[in-house]
Amino acid sequence: MPNNKHRISLKDLAERLGVSIATVSRALHGSSEVSHDMKQKIVGLARELNYRPNPFAQSLRKDAPKVIGVVVPNLVTHYYAAVLDGIEIEARKAGYSVISANSHERQEDEARAIDNFNNLHVEGIIACLAQDTTDYTHFEEVSNTGIPLVFFGRTCLPEKFSSVMANGDEAAQQATRHLIETGSRRIAFIGGPNHLDMVRRRKHGYLEALREAGIGIDRSLVVCDRIDYEVALNNTLQILQGDNRPDAILAFNDIITFAAFTAIKQQGLHIPKDVALIGFTDDPHASYVTPRLSIIADQAKKMGQTACELLLRHIGGDTKIYREVVPQQLIIRETSGKQ
């Protein structure tokens, strides 16, 4: 982030107006010791410069804690819990604490979390986009304040922020090839919203594998909708009940993977004989179900550690924009091969 950007402090306001820091503080707290005219000048300048009081600094001026804010779409899933674990490990090494917020996949909650982090004067922010987020104004504002921010998984504004991503396109292509090589031909892709870069990358890999194998693309088998268990379950049931039922499914993430697994079973179909299945997930339950799921495993903990390492670089003054890739691993178990 540019070094000339910083949060406006009481000292900045005082220097602009040629008064003491104590006078500025009293005015912002409505003290009668400051004249009405001066109070209006100070309050007006604070509003103009987007001054935000620092509650940590106010309560612990000599020993303010070093805090990183993290916002994730769904904190209860294994993936995001593992990412957060990785972030906390690296933050702790550097003497930082971590505050996490759950956007619940909603842009409004995400923007509120970012605003709260700004008000708390965190040292930096790590974020993964909510699936509803299509307006990036709240992240633009973070850039304008100079607070370091790093995205992981689902990203935006690549010209402004560093990011850590998986090689989802390559992994999806490898998984689709495996399905083809083991006898599947009508392979469906069940994904999330198309505006998410993570969805686009994984879908691209799937389509590339079909093209290189000379398999025609059936758009009825490409379903990109909300990342929601019930939505994914219903979408999978619909394509399984269609005239040209798929004989394999590639599922976008853990929620969609388990929804597809359930839908296939509900239809009385056998996995992988009738419908093979591979999902993007490293949820440990994938190896407990019967049959055991073939998966594309994220290195979620490593992704969190890498994101935190990048953020700490930026907090230390590094202004370079980084693009880090954490590779995924195809783990073949029992749900993917027909042969």
Short mmCIF file of C-alpha atoms in Angstrom, two decimals:
data_model
loop_
_atom_site.label_atom_id
_atom_site.label_comp_id
_atom_site.label_asym_id
_atom_site.label_seq_id
_atom_site.Cartn_x
_atom_site.Cartn_y
_atom_site.Cartn_z
CA MET A 1 0.00 0.00 0.00
CA PRO A 2 1.28 3.52 -0.69
CA ASN A 3 3.26 4.80 2.29
CA ASN A 4 1.79 8.30 2.03
CA LYS A 5 -1.61 7.02 3.11
CA HIS A 6 -2.36 6.81 6.83
CA ARG A 7 -5.21 7.11 9.25
CA ILE A 8 -5.97 10.64 10.33
CA SER A 9 -4.99 11.17 13.98
CA LEU A 10 -5.72 13.79 16.61
CA LYS A 11 -2.22 15.11 15.96
CA ASP A 12 -3.02 15.61 12.25
CA LEU A 13 -6.15 17.59 13.08
CA ALA A 14 -4.31 19.67 15.65
CA GLU A 15 -1.48 20.53 13.23
CA ARG A 16 -3.93 21.49 10.48
CA LEU A 17 -5.72 23.95 12.77
CA GLY A 18 -2.73 25.16 14.78
CA VAL A 19 -4.16 24.06 18.13
CA SER A 20 -3.17 21.51 20.73
CA ILE A 21 -4.10 17.82 20.61
CA ALA A 22 -5.91 18.33 23.93
CA THR A 23 -8.09 21.03 22.36
CA VAL A 24 -9.02 18.74 19.48
CA SER A 25 -9.84 15.91 21.87
CA ARG A 26 -12.00 18.15 24.05
CA ALA A 27 -13.86 19.53 21.03
CA LEU A 28 -14.63 16.07 19.67
CA HIS A 29 -15.96 15.08 23.09
CA GLY A 30 -18.22 18.17 23.21
CA SER A 31 -16.37 19.92 26.02
CA SER A 32 -17.60 23.37 27.01
CA GLU A 33 -13.96 24.42 27.45
CA VAL A 34 -13.66 24.85 23.66
CA SER A 35 -15.41 27.77 21.93
CA HIS A 36 -18.37 27.07 19.69
CA ASP A 37 -16.55 28.34 16.57
CA MET A 38 -13.43 26.27 17.22
CA LYS A 39 -15.54 23.22 17.98
CA GLN A 40 -17.31 23.59 14.62
CA LYS A 41 -13.96 23.91 12.80
CA ILE A 42 -12.53 20.82 14.48
CA VAL A 43 -15.64 18.68 13.96
CA GLY A 44 -15.92 19.84 10.34
CA LEU A 45 -12.28 19.00 9.57
CA ALA A 46 -12.60 15.62 11.29
CA ARG A 47 -15.60 14.81 9.11
CA GLU A 48 -13.87 16.08 5.96
CA LEU A 49 -10.76 13.94 6.57
CA ASN A 50 -12.76 10.88 7.68
CA TYR A 51 -11.19 10.85 11.14
CA ARG A 52 -12.13 7.78 13.16
CA PRO A 53 -11.42 7.57 16.89
CA ASN A 54 -9.34 4.58 17.96
CA PRO A 55 -11.05 2.86 20.91
CA PHE A 56 -8.01 0.68 21.57
CA ALA A 57 -5.68 3.65 21.66
CA GLN A 58 -8.09 5.54 23.90
CA SER A 59 -8.19 2.78 26.50
CA LEU A 60 -4.63 1.45 26.20
CA ARG A 61 -2.56 4.31 24.83
CA LYS A 62 0.82 2.96 25.96
CA ASP A 63 0.22 -0.66 25.09
CA ALA A 64 -2.32 -0.80 22.26
CA PRO A 65 -2.83 -4.38 21.03
CA LYS A 66 -1.87 -5.29 17.47
CA VAL A 67 -4.99 -6.66 15.80
CA ILE A 68 -5.78 -8.18 12.38
CA GLY A 69 -9.39 -8.39 11.13
CA VAL A 70 -10.60 -11.38 9.09
CA VAL A 71 -13.94 -11.62 7.29
CA VAL A 72 -15.12 -14.93 5.82
CA PRO A 73 -18.35 -15.99 4.09
CA ASN A 74 -19.24 -18.98 6.29
CA LEU A 75 -17.26 -19.52 9.47
CA VAL A 76 -18.89 -22.84 10.36
CA THR A 77 -17.49 -24.74 7.35
CA HIS A 78 -14.29 -26.73 7.70
CA TYR A 79 -12.56 -24.78 4.92
CA TYR A 80 -12.93 -21.34 6.49
CA ALA A 81 -12.21 -22.64 9.98
CA ALA A 82 -8.97 -24.15 8.67
CA VAL A 83 -8.02 -20.91 6.87
CA LEU A 84 -8.63 -18.97 10.08
CA ASP A 85 -6.48 -21.46 11.99
CA GLY A 86 -3.61 -20.80 9.59
CA ILE A 87 -4.04 -17.03 9.92
CA GLU A 88 -4.03 -17.21 13.70
CA ILE A 89 -0.85 -19.32 13.75
CA GLU A 90 1.10 -16.77 11.70
CA ALA A 91 -0.42 -13.76 13.46
CA ARG A 92 0.49 -15.14 16.87
CA LYS A 93 4.12 -15.59 15.81
CA ALA A 94 4.26 -11.88 14.96
CA GLY A 95 2.53 -10.77 18.15
CA TYR A 96 -0.87 -10.05 16.61
CA SER A 97 -4.36 -10.98 17.74
CA VAL A 98 -7.13 -11.89 15.28
CA ILE A 99 -10.74 -10.72 15.21
CA SER A 100 -12.99 -12.68 12.84
CA ALA A 101 -16.35 -11.75 11.32
CA ASN A 102 -18.85 -13.89 9.41
CA SER A 103 -20.47 -12.24 6.37
CA HIS A 104 -23.01 -15.08 6.02
CA GLU A 105 -22.45 -14.74 2.25
CA ARG A 106 -24.11 -11.29 2.30
CA GLN A 107 -22.57 -8.11 0.93
CA GLU A 108 -24.31 -5.98 3.57
CA ASP A 109 -22.80 -7.98 6.44
CA GLU A 110 -19.39 -7.99 4.75
CA ALA A 111 -19.41 -4.20 4.34
CA ARG A 112 -20.49 -3.79 7.97
CA ALA A 113 -17.63 -6.01 9.12
CA ILE A 114 -15.12 -4.01 7.09
CA ASP A 115 -16.47 -0.76 8.54
CA ASN A 116 -16.21 -2.18 12.06
CA PHE A 117 -12.61 -3.18 11.42
CA ASN A 118 -11.89 0.38 10.24
CA ASN A 119 -13.46 1.80 13.40
CA LEU A 120 -11.38 -0.57 15.54
CA HIS A 121 -8.22 0.61 13.77
CA VAL A 122 -7.01 -2.89 12.98
CA GLU A 123 -3.49 -3.10 11.56
CA GLY A 124 -4.72 -4.98 8.48
CA ILE A 125 -7.57 -7.04 6.99
CA ILE A 126 -7.81 -10.47 5.35
CA ALA A 127 -11.00 -11.15 3.39
CA CYS A 128 -12.82 -13.67 1.20
CA LEU A 129 -15.70 -12.24 -0.84
CA ALA A 130 -19.28 -13.09 0.06
CA GLN A 131 -21.14 -14.68 -2.84
CA ASP A 132 -23.59 -11.73 -2.88
CA THR A 133 -20.82 -9.13 -3.30
CA THR A 134 -20.88 -7.41 -6.67
CA ASP A 135 -20.17 -3.84 -5.47
CA TYR A 136 -16.64 -3.37 -4.15
CA THR A 137 -17.04 0.16 -2.77
CA HIS A 138 -16.28 -0.89 0.80
CA PHE A 139 -12.98 -2.38 -0.34
CA GLU A 140 -12.19 0.73 -2.41
CA GLU A 141 -12.58 2.72 0.81
CA VAL A 142 -10.10 0.43 2.55
CA SER A 143 -7.62 1.13 -0.24
CA ASN A 144 -8.18 4.88 0.17
CA THR A 145 -7.44 4.76 3.91
CA GLY A 146 -4.22 2.84 3.34
CA ILE A 147 -5.15 -0.08 5.59
CA PRO A 148 -3.36 -3.19 4.22
CA LEU A 149 -5.76 -5.84 2.91
CA VAL A 150 -5.19 -9.28 1.40
CA PHE A 151 -7.83 -11.44 -0.30
CA PHE A 152 -7.91 -15.22 -0.28
CA GLY A 153 -10.01 -17.69 -2.30
CA ARG A 154 -12.54 -15.31 -3.83
CA THR A 155 -10.92 -12.06 -4.83
CA CYS A 156 -11.52 -8.67 -6.47
CA LEU A 157 -9.68 -5.44 -7.37
CA PRO A 158 -6.45 -7.23 -8.36
CA GLU A 159 -4.80 -3.94 -9.26
CA LYS A 160 -5.11 -2.77 -5.64
CA PHE A 161 -4.75 -5.80 -3.36
CA SER A 162 -2.58 -8.88 -2.98
CA SER A 163 -4.31 -12.26 -3.07
CA VAL A 164 -3.85 -15.93 -2.30
CA MET A 165 -5.71 -18.37 -4.53
CA ALA A 166 -5.82 -22.06 -5.29
CA ASN A 167 -5.07 -23.46 -8.75
CA GLY A 168 -8.75 -24.29 -9.18
CA ASP A 169 -8.68 -24.29 -12.97
CA GLU A 170 -5.86 -26.83 -13.16
CA ALA A 171 -7.39 -28.96 -10.40
CA ALA A 172 -10.82 -29.00 -12.06
CA GLN A 173 -9.25 -29.96 -15.38
CA GLN A 174 -7.32 -32.80 -13.74
CA ALA A 175 -10.42 -34.07 -11.93
CA THR A 176 -12.55 -33.96 -15.09
CA ARG A 177 -9.84 -35.83 -17.00
CA HIS A 178 -9.89 -38.51 -14.33
CA LEU A 179 -13.67 -38.88 -14.69
CA ILE A 180 -13.30 -39.21 -18.46
CA GLU A 181 -10.45 -41.69 -18.21
CA THR A 182 -12.47 -43.88 -15.83
CA GLY A 183 -15.49 -44.11 -18.09
CA SER A 184 -17.67 -41.03 -17.55
CA ARG A 185 -18.92 -39.05 -20.58
CA ARG A 186 -21.86 -36.89 -19.46
CA ILE A 187 -20.17 -34.89 -16.74
CA ALA A 188 -22.08 -32.15 -14.95
CA PHE A 189 -20.57 -29.15 -13.18
CA ILE A 190 -22.50 -27.74 -10.22
CA GLY A 191 -21.03 -24.42 -9.13
CA GLY A 192 -21.70 -21.15 -7.37
CA PRO A 193 -22.51 -17.68 -8.78
CA ASN A 194 -20.78 -16.94 -12.09
CA HIS A 195 -19.52 -13.52 -10.98
CA LEU A 196 -17.14 -15.12 -8.45
CA ASP A 197 -13.64 -15.52 -9.86
CA MET A 198 -13.24 -18.86 -8.03
CA VAL A 199 -16.31 -20.25 -9.82
CA ARG A 200 -15.07 -19.04 -13.20
CA ARG A 201 -11.65 -20.62 -12.73
CA ARG A 202 -13.00 -24.03 -11.72
CA LYS A 203 -15.61 -24.04 -14.47
CA HIS A 204 -12.95 -23.10 -17.02
CA GLY A 205 -10.83 -26.12 -16.07
CA TYR A 206 -13.83 -28.42 -16.34
CA LEU A 207 -14.74 -27.09 -19.80
CA GLU A 208 -11.14 -27.33 -21.01
CA ALA A 209 -10.97 -31.02 -20.08
CA LEU A 210 -14.17 -31.70 -22.04
CA ARG A 211 -12.84 -29.83 -25.06
CA GLU A 212 -9.50 -31.63 -25.11
CA ALA A 213 -11.34 -34.97 -24.94
CA GLY A 214 -13.63 -33.99 -27.82
CA ILE A 215 -16.74 -34.19 -25.62
CA GLY A 216 -19.49 -31.76 -26.57
CA ILE A 217 -20.56 -29.27 -23.90
CA ASP A 218 -24.16 -29.73 -22.78
CA ARG A 219 -25.20 -26.45 -21.16
CA SER A 220 -28.00 -28.22 -19.27
CA LEU A 221 -25.29 -29.96 -17.26
CA VAL A 222 -23.58 -26.71 -16.21
CA VAL A 223 -25.51 -25.33 -13.24
CA CYS A 224 -24.14 -22.25 -11.45
CA ASP A 225 -26.38 -20.99 -8.67
CA ARG A 226 -26.24 -19.94 -5.02
CA ILE A 227 -23.82 -21.65 -2.67
CA ASP A 228 -26.51 -23.16 -0.49
CA TYR A 229 -27.17 -26.76 0.49
CA GLU A 230 -30.90 -26.82 -0.36
CA VAL A 231 -30.38 -24.95 -3.64
CA ALA A 232 -27.61 -27.34 -4.68
CA LEU A 233 -29.67 -30.36 -3.62
CA ASN A 234 -32.65 -29.26 -5.72
CA ASN A 235 -30.46 -28.40 -8.71
CA THR A 236 -28.80 -31.81 -8.57
CA LEU A 237 -32.14 -33.59 -8.29
CA GLN A 238 -33.38 -31.71 -11.36
CA ILE A 239 -30.50 -32.74 -13.57
CA LEU A 240 -30.65 -36.34 -12.28
CA GLN A 241 -34.36 -36.47 -13.15
CA GLY A 242 -33.79 -35.08 -16.66
CA ASP A 243 -34.00 -37.07 -19.88
CA ASN A 244 -30.22 -37.12 -20.34
CA ARG A 245 -29.02 -37.83 -16.84
CA PRO A 246 -25.33 -37.13 -16.16
CA ASP A 247 -23.09 -40.07 -15.37
CA ALA A 248 -20.69 -37.93 -13.31
CA ILE A 249 -20.70 -34.69 -11.32
CA LEU A 250 -17.92 -32.25 -10.47
CA ALA A 251 -19.02 -30.20 -7.44
CA PHE A 252 -17.71 -26.70 -6.70
CA ASN A 253 -17.20 -26.85 -2.91
CA ASP A 254 -17.96 -28.84 0.24
CA ILE A 255 -21.56 -27.62 0.61
CA ILE A 256 -22.41 -28.49 -3.00
CA THR A 257 -20.45 -31.77 -2.86
CA PHE A 258 -22.45 -33.15 0.06
CA ALA A 259 -25.71 -31.86 -1.45
CA ALA A 260 -24.92 -33.73 -4.71
CA PHE A 261 -23.95 -36.85 -2.76
CA THR A 262 -27.32 -36.78 -0.95
CA ALA A 263 -29.28 -36.13 -4.16
CA ILE A 264 -27.74 -39.12 -5.94
CA LYS A 265 -28.61 -41.36 -3.00
CA GLN A 266 -32.16 -39.96 -2.81
CA GLN A 267 -32.69 -40.94 -6.44
CA GLY A 268 -31.76 -44.52 -5.62
CA LEU A 269 -28.68 -44.32 -7.85
CA HIS A 270 -25.36 -45.97 -7.10
CA ILE A 271 -22.07 -44.08 -6.76
CA PRO A 272 -19.96 -44.36 -8.91
CA LYS A 273 -21.68 -47.02 -11.08
CA ASP A 274 -24.61 -44.79 -12.05
CA VAL A 275 -23.19 -41.38 -11.22
CA ALA A 276 -19.55 -40.73 -10.32
CA LEU A 277 -18.73 -37.77 -8.07
CA ILE A 278 -15.73 -35.58 -7.28
CA GLY A 279 -15.98 -32.52 -5.06
CA PHE A 280 -13.78 -29.61 -4.04
CA THR A 281 -13.48 -30.15 -0.29
CA ASP A 282 -11.05 -31.15 2.40
CA ASP A 283 -13.78 -31.71 4.97
CA PRO A 284 -12.73 -34.84 6.93
CA HIS A 285 -16.29 -36.22 6.55
CA ALA A 286 -15.45 -36.93 2.91
CA SER A 287 -13.51 -39.99 4.01
CA TYR A 288 -16.19 -41.15 6.49
CA VAL A 289 -19.20 -41.44 4.15
CA THR A 290 -19.94 -44.57 2.10
CA PRO A 291 -18.62 -44.73 -0.53
CA ARG A 292 -15.67 -42.56 0.44
CA LEU A 293 -15.54 -39.36 -1.60
CA SER A 294 -12.93 -38.61 -4.22
CA ILE A 295 -12.01 -34.99 -3.63
CA ILE A 296 -9.93 -32.03 -4.72
CA ALA A 297 -8.38 -31.02 -1.41
CA ASP A 298 -7.62 -27.43 -0.54
CA GLN A 299 -4.61 -26.67 1.59
CA ALA A 300 -6.81 -24.33 3.59
CA LYS A 301 -4.53 -23.93 6.58
CA LYS A 302 -1.58 -23.12 4.30
CA MET A 303 -3.76 -20.62 2.44
CA GLY A 304 -4.47 -18.84 5.72
CA GLN A 305 -0.81 -18.83 6.68
CA THR A 306 0.21 -17.46 3.29
CA ALA A 307 -2.45 -14.71 3.41
CA CYS A 308 -1.27 -13.65 6.85
CA GLU A 309 2.37 -13.65 5.76
CA LEU A 310 1.49 -11.33 2.88
CA LEU A 311 -0.52 -9.04 5.15
CA LEU A 312 2.36 -8.77 7.62
CA ARG A 313 4.66 -7.76 4.75
CA HIS A 314 2.26 -4.96 3.82
CA ILE A 315 1.91 -3.86 7.44
CA GLY A 316 5.69 -3.65 7.49
CA GLY A 317 5.67 -1.27 4.52
CA ASP A 318 5.93 -3.57 1.47
CA THR A 319 3.80 -2.01 -1.30
CA LYS A 320 4.24 -4.74 -3.94
CA ILE A 321 1.05 -6.52 -5.04
CA TYR A 322 1.47 -10.29 -4.75
CA ARG A 323 -0.36 -13.18 -6.46
CA GLU A 324 0.29 -16.36 -4.51
CA VAL A 325 -1.06 -19.76 -5.60
CA VAL A 326 -1.56 -22.61 -3.13
CA PRO A 327 -1.93 -25.85 -5.13
CA GLN A 328 -4.77 -28.30 -4.59
CA GLN A 329 -4.49 -32.10 -4.55
CA LEU A 330 -6.72 -34.65 -6.30
CA ILE A 331 -7.36 -37.53 -3.91
CA ILE A 332 -8.95 -40.56 -5.55
CA ARG A 333 -11.15 -42.71 -3.32
CA GLU A 334 -14.31 -44.64 -4.19
CA THR A 335 -16.81 -42.25 -5.83
CA SER A 336 -15.13 -41.37 -9.10
CA GLY A 337 -14.12 -44.42 -11.16
CA LYS A 338 -16.52 -46.54 -13.16
CA GLN A 339 -13.84 -48.95 -14.35
#
